[in-house]
Coordinates of C-alpha atoms in Angstrom, one line a residue:
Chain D
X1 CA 6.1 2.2 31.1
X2 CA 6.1 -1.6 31.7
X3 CA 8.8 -3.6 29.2
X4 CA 7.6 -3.5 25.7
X5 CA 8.6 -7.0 24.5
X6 CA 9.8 -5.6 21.2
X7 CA 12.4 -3.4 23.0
X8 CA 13.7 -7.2 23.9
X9 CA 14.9 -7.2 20.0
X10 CA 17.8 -5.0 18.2
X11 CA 18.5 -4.4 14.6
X12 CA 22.6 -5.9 14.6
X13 CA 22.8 -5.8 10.8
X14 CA 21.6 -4.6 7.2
X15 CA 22.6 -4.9 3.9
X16 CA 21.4 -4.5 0.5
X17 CA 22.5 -6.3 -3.1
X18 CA 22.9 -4.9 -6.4
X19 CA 19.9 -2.9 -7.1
X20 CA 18.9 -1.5 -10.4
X21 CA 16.2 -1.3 -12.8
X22 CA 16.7 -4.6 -14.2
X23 CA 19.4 -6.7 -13.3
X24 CA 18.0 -10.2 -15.0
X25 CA 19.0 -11.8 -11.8
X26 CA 16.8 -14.4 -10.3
X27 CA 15.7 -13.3 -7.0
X28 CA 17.0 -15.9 -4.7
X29 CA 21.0 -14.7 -6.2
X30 CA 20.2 -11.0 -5.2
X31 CA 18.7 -12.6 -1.6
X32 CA 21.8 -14.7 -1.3
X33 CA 23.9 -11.5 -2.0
X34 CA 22.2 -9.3 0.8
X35 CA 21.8 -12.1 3.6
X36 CA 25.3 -12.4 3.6
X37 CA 26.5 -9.0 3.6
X38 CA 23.5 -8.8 6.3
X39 CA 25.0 -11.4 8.4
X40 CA 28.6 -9.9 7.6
X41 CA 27.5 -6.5 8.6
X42 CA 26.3 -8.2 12.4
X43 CA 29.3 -9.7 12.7
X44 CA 27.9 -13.0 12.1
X45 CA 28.3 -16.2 10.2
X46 CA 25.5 -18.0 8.7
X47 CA 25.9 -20.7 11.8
X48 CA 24.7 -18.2 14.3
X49 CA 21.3 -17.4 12.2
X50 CA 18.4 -19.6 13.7
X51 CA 15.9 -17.8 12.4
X52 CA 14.4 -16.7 9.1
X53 CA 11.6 -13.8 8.3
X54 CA 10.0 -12.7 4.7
X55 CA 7.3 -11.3 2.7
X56 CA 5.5 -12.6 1.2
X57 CA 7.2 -15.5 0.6
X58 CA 5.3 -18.7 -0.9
X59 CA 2.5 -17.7 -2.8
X60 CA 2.9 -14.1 -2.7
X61 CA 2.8 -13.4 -6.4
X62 CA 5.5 -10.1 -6.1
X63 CA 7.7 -12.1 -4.2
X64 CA 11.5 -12.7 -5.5
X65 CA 12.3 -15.4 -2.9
X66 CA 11.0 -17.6 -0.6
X67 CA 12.3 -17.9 3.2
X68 CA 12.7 -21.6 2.6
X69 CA 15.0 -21.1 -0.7
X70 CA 17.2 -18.6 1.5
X71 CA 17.2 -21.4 4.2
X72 CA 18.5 -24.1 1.2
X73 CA 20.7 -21.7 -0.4
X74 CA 22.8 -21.1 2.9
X75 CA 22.0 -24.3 4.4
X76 CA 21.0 -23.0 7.4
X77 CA 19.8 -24.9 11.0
X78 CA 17.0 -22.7 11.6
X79 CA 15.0 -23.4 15.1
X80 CA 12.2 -21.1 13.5
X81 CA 10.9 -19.7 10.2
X82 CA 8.3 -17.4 9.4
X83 CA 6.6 -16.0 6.3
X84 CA 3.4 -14.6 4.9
X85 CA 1.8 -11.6 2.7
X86 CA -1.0 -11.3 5.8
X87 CA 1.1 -9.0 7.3
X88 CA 1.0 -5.5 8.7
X89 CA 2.8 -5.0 5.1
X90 CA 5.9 -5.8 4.4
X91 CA 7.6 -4.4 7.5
X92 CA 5.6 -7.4 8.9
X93 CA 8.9 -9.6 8.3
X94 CA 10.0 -7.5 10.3
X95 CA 7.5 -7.4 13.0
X96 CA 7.7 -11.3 13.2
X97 CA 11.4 -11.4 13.3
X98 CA 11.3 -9.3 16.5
X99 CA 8.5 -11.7 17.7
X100 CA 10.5 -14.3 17.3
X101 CA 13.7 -13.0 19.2
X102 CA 11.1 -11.8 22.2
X103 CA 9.4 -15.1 22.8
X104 CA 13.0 -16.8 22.4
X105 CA 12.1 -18.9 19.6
X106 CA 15.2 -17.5 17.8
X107 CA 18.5 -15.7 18.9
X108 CA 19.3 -14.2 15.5
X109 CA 16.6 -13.7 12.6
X110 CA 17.5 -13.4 9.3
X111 CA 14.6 -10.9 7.6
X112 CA 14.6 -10.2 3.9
X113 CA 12.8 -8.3 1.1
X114 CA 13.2 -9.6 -2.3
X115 CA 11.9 -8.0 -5.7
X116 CA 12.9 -8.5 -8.9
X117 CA 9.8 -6.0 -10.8
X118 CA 12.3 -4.7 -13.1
X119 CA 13.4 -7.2 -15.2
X120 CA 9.7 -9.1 -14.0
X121 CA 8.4 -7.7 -17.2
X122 CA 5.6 -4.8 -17.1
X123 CA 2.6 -5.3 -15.5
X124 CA 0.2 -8.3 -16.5
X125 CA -3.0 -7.3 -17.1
X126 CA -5.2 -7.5 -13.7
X127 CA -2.3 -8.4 -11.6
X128 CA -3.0 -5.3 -9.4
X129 CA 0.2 -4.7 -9.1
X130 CA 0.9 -3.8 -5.4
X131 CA -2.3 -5.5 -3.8
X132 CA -2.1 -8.6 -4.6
X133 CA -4.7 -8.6 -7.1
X134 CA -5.4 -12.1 -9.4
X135 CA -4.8 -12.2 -13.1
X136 CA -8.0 -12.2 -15.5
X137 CA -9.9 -12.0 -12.4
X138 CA -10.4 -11.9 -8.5
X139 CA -12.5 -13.8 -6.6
X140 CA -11.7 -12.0 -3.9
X141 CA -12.1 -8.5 -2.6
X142 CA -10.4 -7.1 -6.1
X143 CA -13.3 -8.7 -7.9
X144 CA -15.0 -5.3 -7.8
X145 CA -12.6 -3.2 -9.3
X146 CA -10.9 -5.5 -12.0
X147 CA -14.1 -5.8 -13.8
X148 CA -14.0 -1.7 -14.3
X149 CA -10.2 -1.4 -15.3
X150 CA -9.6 -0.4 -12.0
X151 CA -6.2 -3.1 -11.9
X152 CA -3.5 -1.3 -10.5
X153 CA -2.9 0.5 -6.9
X154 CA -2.6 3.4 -8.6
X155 CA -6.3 3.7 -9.8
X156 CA -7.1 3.1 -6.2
X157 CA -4.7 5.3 -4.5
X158 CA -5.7 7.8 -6.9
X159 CA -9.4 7.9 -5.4
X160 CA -8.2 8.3 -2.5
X161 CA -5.6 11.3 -3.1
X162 CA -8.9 13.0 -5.2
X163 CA -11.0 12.9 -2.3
X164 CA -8.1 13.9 -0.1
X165 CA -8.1 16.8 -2.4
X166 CA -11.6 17.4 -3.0
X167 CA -11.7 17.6 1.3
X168 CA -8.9 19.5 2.5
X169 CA -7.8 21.6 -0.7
X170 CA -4.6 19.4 -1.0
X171 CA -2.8 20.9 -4.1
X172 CA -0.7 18.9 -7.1
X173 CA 1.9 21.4 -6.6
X174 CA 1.9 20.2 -3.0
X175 CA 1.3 16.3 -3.7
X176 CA 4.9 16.9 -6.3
X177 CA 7.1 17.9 -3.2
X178 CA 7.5 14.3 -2.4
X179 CA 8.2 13.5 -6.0
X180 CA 10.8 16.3 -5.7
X181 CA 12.0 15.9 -2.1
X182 CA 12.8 12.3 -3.0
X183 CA 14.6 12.6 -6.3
X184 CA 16.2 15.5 -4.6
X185 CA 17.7 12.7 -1.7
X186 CA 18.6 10.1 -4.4
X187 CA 20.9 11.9 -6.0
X188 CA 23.2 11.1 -3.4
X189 CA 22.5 7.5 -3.2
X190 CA 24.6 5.6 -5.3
X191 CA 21.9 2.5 -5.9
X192 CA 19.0 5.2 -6.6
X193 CA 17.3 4.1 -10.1
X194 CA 16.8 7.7 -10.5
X195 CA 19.1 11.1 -9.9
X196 CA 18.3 13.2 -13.0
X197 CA 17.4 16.4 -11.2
X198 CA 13.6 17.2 -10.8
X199 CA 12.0 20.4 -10.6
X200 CA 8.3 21.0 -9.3
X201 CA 7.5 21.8 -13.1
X202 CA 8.6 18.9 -14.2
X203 CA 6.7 17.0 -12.2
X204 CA 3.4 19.1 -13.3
X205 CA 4.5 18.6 -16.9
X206 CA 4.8 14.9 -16.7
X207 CA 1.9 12.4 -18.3
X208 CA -1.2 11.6 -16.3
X209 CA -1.6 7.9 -15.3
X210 CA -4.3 7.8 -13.1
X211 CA -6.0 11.3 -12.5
X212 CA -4.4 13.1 -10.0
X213 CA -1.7 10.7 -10.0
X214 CA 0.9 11.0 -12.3
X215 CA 4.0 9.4 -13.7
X216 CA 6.0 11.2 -11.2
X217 CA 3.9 9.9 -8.5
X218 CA 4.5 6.5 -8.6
X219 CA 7.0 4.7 -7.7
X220 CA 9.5 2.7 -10.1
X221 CA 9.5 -1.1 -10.4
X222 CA 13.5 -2.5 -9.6
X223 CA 15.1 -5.7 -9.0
X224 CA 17.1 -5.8 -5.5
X225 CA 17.2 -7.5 -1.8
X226 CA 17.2 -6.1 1.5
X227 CA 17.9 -8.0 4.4
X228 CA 18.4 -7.2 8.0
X229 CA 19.3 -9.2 10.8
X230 CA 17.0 -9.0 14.1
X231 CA 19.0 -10.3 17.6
X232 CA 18.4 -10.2 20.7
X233 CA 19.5 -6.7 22.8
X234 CA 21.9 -9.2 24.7
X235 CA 24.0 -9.1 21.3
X236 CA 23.9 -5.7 21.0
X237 CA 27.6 -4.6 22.7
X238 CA 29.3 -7.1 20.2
X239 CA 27.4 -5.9 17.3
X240 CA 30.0 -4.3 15.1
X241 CA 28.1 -1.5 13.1
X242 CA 26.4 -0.4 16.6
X243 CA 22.6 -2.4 17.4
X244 CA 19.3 -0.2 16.2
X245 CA 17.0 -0.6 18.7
X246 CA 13.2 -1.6 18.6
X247 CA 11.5 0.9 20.5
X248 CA 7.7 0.4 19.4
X249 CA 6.1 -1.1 16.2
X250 CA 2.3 -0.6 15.1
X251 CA 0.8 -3.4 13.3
X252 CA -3.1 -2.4 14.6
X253 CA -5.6 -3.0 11.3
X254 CA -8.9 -1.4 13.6
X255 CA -10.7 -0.7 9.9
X256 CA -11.9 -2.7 7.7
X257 CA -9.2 -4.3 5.7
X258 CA -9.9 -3.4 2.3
X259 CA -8.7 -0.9 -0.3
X260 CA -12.2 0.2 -1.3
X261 CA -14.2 -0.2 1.6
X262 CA -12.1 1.8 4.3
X263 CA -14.5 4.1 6.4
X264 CA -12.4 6.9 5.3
X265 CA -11.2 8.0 1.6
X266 CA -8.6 10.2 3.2
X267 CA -7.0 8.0 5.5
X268 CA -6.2 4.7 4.9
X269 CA -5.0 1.4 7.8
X270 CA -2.0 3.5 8.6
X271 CA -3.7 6.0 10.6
X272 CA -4.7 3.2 13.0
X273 CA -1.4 1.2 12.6
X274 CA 0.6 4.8 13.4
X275 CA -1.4 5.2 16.5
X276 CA -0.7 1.7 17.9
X277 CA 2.8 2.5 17.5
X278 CA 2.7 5.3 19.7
X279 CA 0.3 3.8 22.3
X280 CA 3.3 1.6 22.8
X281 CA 6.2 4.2 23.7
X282 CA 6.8 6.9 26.1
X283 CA 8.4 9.1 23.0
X284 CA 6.6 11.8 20.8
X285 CA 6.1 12.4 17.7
X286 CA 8.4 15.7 18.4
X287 CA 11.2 13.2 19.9
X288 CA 11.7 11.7 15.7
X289 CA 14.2 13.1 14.0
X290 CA 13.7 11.9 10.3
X291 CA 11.1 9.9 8.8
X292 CA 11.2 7.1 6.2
X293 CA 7.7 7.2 5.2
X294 CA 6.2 5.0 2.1
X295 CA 6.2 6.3 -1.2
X296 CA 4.9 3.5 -3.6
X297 CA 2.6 6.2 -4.4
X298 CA 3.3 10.7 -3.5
X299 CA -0.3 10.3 -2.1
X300 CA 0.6 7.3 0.8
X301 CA 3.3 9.6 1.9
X302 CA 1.3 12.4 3.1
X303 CA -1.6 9.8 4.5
X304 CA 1.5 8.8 6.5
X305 CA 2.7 12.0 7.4
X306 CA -0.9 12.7 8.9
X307 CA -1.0 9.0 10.1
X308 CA 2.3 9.7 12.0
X309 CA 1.2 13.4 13.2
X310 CA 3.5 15.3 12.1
X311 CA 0.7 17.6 11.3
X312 CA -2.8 17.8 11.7
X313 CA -5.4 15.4 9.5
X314 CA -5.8 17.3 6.0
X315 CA -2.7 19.5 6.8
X316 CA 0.1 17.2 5.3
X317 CA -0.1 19.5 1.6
X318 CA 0.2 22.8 3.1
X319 CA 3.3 20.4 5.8
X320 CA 4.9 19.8 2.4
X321 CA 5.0 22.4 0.0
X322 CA 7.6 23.7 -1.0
X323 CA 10.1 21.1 0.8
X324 CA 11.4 23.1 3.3
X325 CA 9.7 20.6 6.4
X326 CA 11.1 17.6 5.1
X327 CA 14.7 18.6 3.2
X328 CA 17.4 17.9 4.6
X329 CA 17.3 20.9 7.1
X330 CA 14.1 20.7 7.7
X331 CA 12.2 19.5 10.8
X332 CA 11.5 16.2 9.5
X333 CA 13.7 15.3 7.1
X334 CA 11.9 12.5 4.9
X335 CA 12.9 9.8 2.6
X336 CA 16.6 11.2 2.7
X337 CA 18.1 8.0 0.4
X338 CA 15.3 9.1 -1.9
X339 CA 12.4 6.8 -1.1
X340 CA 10.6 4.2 -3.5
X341 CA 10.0 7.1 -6.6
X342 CA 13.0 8.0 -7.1
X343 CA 15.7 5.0 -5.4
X344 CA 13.4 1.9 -6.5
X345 CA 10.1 0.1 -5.6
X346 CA 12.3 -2.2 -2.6
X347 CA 9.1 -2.5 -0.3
X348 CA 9.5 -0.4 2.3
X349 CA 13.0 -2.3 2.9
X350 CA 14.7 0.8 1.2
X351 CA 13.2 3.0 3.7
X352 CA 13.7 0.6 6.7
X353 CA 17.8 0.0 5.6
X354 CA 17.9 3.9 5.3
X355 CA 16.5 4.4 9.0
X356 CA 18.8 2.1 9.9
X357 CA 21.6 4.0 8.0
X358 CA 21.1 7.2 9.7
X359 CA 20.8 5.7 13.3
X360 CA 24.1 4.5 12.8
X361 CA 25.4 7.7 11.2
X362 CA 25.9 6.4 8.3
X363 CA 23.7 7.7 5.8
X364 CA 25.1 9.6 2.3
X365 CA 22.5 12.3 3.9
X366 CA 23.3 11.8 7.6
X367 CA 20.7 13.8 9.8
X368 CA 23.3 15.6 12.7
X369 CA 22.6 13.8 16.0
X370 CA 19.8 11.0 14.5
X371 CA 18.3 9.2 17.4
X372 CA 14.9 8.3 16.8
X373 CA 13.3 7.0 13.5
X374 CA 9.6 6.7 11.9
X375 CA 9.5 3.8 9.5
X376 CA 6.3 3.5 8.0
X377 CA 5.6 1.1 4.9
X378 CA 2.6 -0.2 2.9
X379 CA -0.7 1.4 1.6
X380 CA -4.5 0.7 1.9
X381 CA -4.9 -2.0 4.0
X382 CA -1.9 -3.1 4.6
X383 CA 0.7 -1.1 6.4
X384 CA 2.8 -1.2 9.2
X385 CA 5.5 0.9 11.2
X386 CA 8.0 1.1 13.7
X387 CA 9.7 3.4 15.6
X388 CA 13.9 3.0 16.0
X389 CA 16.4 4.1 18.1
X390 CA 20.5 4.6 18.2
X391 CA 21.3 1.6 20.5
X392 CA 18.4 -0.8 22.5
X393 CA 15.2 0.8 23.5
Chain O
X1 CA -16.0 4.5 -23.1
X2 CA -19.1 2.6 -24.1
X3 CA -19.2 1.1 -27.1
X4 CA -15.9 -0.1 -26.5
X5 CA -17.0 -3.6 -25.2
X6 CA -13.6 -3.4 -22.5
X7 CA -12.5 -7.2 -20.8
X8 CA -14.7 -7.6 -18.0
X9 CA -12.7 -9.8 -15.9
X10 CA -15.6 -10.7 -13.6
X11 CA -14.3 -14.0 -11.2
X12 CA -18.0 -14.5 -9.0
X13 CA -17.9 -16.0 -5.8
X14 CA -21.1 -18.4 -4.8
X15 CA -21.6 -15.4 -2.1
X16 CA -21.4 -12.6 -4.9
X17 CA -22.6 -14.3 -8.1
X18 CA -25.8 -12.7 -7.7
X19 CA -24.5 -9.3 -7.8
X20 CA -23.1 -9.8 -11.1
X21 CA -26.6 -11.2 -12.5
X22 CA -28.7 -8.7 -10.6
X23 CA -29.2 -6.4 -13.7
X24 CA -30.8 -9.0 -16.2
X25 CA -34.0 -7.9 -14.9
X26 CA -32.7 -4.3 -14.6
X27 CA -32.3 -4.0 -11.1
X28 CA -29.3 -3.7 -9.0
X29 CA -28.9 -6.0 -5.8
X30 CA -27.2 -5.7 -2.6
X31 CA -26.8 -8.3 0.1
X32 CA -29.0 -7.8 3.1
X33 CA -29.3 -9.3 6.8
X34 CA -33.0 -10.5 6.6
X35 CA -32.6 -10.3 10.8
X36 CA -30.9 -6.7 11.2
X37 CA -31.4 -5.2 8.4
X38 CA -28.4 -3.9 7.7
X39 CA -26.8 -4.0 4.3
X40 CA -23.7 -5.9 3.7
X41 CA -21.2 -5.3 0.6
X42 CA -19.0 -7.3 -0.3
X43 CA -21.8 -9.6 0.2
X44 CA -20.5 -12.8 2.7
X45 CA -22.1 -15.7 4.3
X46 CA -23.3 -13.9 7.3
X47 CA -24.3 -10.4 8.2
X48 CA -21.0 -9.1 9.6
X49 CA -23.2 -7.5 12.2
X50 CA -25.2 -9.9 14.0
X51 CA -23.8 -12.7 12.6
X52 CA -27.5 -14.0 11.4
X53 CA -26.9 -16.2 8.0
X54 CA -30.0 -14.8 7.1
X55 CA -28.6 -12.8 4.6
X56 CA -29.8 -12.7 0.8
X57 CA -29.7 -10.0 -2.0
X58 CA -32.6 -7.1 -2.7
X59 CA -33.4 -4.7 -4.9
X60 CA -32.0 -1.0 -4.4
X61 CA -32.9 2.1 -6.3
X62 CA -29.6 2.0 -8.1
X63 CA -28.9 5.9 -7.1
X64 CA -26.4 7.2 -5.6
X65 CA -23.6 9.5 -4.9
X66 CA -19.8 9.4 -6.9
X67 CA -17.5 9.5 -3.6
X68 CA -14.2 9.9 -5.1
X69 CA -12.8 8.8 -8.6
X70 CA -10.2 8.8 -11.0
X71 CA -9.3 9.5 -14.7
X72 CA -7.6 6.6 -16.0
X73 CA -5.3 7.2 -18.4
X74 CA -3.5 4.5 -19.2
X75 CA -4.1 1.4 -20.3
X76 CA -4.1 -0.9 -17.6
X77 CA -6.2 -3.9 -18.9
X78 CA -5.7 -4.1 -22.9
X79 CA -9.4 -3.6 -24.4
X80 CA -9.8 -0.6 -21.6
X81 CA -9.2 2.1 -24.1
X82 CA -8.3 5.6 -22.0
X83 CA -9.3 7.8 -20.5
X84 CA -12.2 6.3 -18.4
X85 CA -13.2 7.2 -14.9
X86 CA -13.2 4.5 -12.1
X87 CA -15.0 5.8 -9.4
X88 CA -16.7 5.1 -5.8
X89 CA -19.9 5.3 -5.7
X90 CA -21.9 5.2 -2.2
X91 CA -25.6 4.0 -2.6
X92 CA -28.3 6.0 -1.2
X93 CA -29.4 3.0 1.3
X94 CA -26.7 3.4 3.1
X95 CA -23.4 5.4 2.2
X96 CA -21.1 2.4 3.8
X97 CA -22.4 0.4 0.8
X98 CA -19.4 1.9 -1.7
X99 CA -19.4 0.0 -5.2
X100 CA -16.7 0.4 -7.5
X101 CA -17.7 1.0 -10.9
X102 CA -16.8 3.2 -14.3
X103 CA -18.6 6.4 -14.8
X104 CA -20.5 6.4 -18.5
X105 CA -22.7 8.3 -20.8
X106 CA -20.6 11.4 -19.3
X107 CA -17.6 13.2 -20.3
X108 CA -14.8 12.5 -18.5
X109 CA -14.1 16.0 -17.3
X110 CA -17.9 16.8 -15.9
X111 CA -17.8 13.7 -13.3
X112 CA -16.6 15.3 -10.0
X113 CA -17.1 14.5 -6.4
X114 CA -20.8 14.4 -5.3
X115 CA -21.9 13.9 -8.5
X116 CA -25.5 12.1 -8.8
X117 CA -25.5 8.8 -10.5
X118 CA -28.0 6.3 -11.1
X119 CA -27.2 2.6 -12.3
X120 CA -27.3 0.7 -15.9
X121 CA -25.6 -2.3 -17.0
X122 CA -23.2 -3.6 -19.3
X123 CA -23.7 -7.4 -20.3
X124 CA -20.4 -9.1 -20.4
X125 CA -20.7 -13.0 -21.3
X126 CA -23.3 -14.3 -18.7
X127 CA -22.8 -11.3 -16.9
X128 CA -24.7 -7.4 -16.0
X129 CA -21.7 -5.6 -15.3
X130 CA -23.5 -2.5 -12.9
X131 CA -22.0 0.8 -14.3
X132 CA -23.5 4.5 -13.8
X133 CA -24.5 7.4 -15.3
X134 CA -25.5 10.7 -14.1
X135 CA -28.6 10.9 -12.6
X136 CA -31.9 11.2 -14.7
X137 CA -29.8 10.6 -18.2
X138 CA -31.8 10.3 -21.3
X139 CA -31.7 6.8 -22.3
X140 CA -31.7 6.7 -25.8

């Protein structure tokens, strides 16, 4: 296979600050607090970074910091910056970043994830929290579901996990072993938001909050940064934690690019994003040993599990139940530092720091012998992936 | 649910503003490409298809099918007492034309996927808010 420019582009460092349920820290302190254990971690000063990466930065309304504060904060000489919620999701930073290092535009990127939805307050009414919904109202595309209460993610994902359902006989019992699976994981991650052991029936015995989705299935607002640093492979032997390499990323969005008008109620963008990440690698699906697969909401986990193929479209239930496929032990071990249900709503930059993590062998859950990773983050229409390796691609 | 007057946070574009008037006359309205033919929801400035502009809104027979849904029960918008059912509904013109809407004059537990449904509206302000209700309901 011909040079996949993104194989140009290693992950030499990554970092997370405080994390916790709320902190009451403004979000550009908890940036300034990962960025620099980031750059630390690549054996890097702050002179070195020439580049800076985030979603969704100005105007993105669940943003905690914007690439330009980052750049004042540190005083940085950047010879490129980039940021935007039009992403492939949030791993779209991330996508850019390594952009950035292949064209040359930047030697060392500085990519970060910022939230501070703990101590934000609860959700406003219409915000539609995790699309990007408006406040009293949308013009937009939410227009047609705020006006029917419809203002969360949830209300929407929960359509989609009913028809999923309603189709292929997927089970709640089934949809809980991520809920369980991923509390299960957090209890040894020391910044988890939750590690009170979970059991299957007290997942089915939590409240409803939007019918088949329940407490337990969605995820739990924090405050905390992420950041990574993306540098060219040349860097790679001096990297000090070992270099992650880029093998392949999917950012394809072939549907339409809407929550409610997606050809397919069970499937979402994934599916297509997934598949141009594997149109770009000579690896398999069988070659991944662990997965780090979105769990804003249970239901986006098994639409990437499908997405991904590690089973068969409407199989991901019966692929799940009972948690013996993706424990620890399992044949794809998922979400090991407990995903976004149980560790904290960090935007897919929990997962992408734990694939990270085990690639270097450094995980509280290490995976024996990890050398290829599935990182997949977002929902509806926007999602992303990539696919990682233990040194350059 | 009705009865309860919910928030109706309706925020029309010039493109859609029809679709939130359609029902004063009692008929819903979705944007069609007066060249192709095709319908077109959300409604835009062009048919998506052949790119004619020749695009404006017509009557439909309000029916349809309930694609997927969900019981709401918490209170996402204050004024939105739960439960209520959100739901997609896919007209019978053509099942790519999905409409989000709530689910009325039903009980919460009898709407289920494939459901019949046929359309009424809710004024809110200067607004006919399209909701549905199964098929051939009594209207009182």
């Amino acid at each position: 296979m011909s040079e996949r420019m993104e194989r140009r582009a290693v992950i030499s460092g990554a970092a997370q600050s405080e994390v916790g349920r709320r902190l009451y820290r403004t979000g550009i302190d908890l940036t300034v607090e990962a960025a620099l254990r980031a750059v630390e971690d690549a054996g890097l000063t702050t002179a070195d970074i020439d580049g800076v990466s985030t979603y969704p930065g100005f105007g993105g309304s669940f943003g905690g910091a914007m690439g330009a504060e980052l750049h004042e904060a540190l005083r940085l000489s950047l010879n490129w910056r980039s940021a935007g919620v039009e992403t492939a999701g949030p791993l779209g930073a991330v996508h850019n970043a390594i952009l950035g290092v292949a064209t040359g535009l930047a030697r060392h990127v500085l990519v970060f994830r910022t939230v501070v939805e703990g101590s934000g307050g609860p959700l406003r009414p219409g915000s539609g929290g995790g699309g990007g919904g408006g406040m009293a109202g949308s013009a937009g595309p939410f227009q047609f579901m705020i006006p029917y209460g419809a203002a969360s993610a949830a209300c929407w994902v929960a359509c989609y996990a009913r028809r999923h359902m309603h189709d292929y006989g997927t089970t709640r019992t089934q949809l809980g072993a991520i809920a369980v699976n991923g509390r299960a994981n957090a209890v040894a991650n020391p910044k988890a938001i939750y590690t009170d052991p979970m059991t299957i029936d007290d997942y089915l015995a939590v409240r409803m909050v939007s019918d088949p989705l329940c407490l337990y299935d969605c995820d739990v607002p924090c405050d905390g940064s992420t950041a990574v640093v993306v540098s060219h492979r040349d860097y790679a032997p001096d990297a000090p934690a070992g270099a992650v390499g880029v093998n392949a990323m999917g950012t394809a969005i072939r549907g339409r690019p809407s929550w409610d008008q997606f050809d397919d109620l069970t499937s979402m963008m994934m599916r297509h994003t997934a598949a141009s990440m594997w149109e770009r690698t000579e690896l398999t699906v069988d070659d991944v040993d662990t997965a780090q697969l979105y769990d804003g909401f249970s239901w986006l986990t098994l639409a990437w599990i499908e997405a991904m193929g590690f089973c068969g479209k409407g199989e991901s239930g019966a692929f799940v139940e009972g948690g013996v496929n993706i424990g620890p032990d399992g044949s794809v071990p998922l979400n090991t530092s407990g995903g976004q249900l149980s560790a904290g709503r960090l935007h897919g930059f929990g997962h992408l720091h734990e694939a990270v993590m085990q690639l270097r062998g450094a995980a509280n859950i290490q995976v024996p012998g990890c050398e290829v990773v599935a990182v997949g983050a977002g929902g509806g229409p926007e999602t992303g992936c990539l696919l990682l390796t233990k040194g350059p691609s | 649910m009705r009865g309860d007057n919910p928030p109706r946070f309706v925020l029309a574009s010039s493109e859609s503003e029809f679709y939130w008037r359609s029902g004063a006359d009692g008929r819903l309205r979705i944007q069609r490409c007066g060249e192709c033919s095709r319908w077109v929801h959300p409604p835009g400035p062009a048919c998506p298809f052949c790119h004619s502009r020749r695009v404006g809104p017509e009557p439909v027979a309000g029916t349809g099918t309930v694609a997927t849904y969900t019981i709401n029960r918490k209170e996402w918008i204050p004024g939105f007492t739960p439960p209520y059912v959100f739901a997609f509904v896919e007209l019978d013109e053509d099942p790519t034309v999905r409409i989000g809407t709530n689910i009325v004059d039903c009980e919460i537990d009898k709407v289920e996927i494939g459901m019949r449904v046929e359309v009424l509206f809710e004024e809110s302000g200067e607004w006919h808010v399209p909701l549905f209700r199964p098929a051939g309901t009594e209207t009182s």
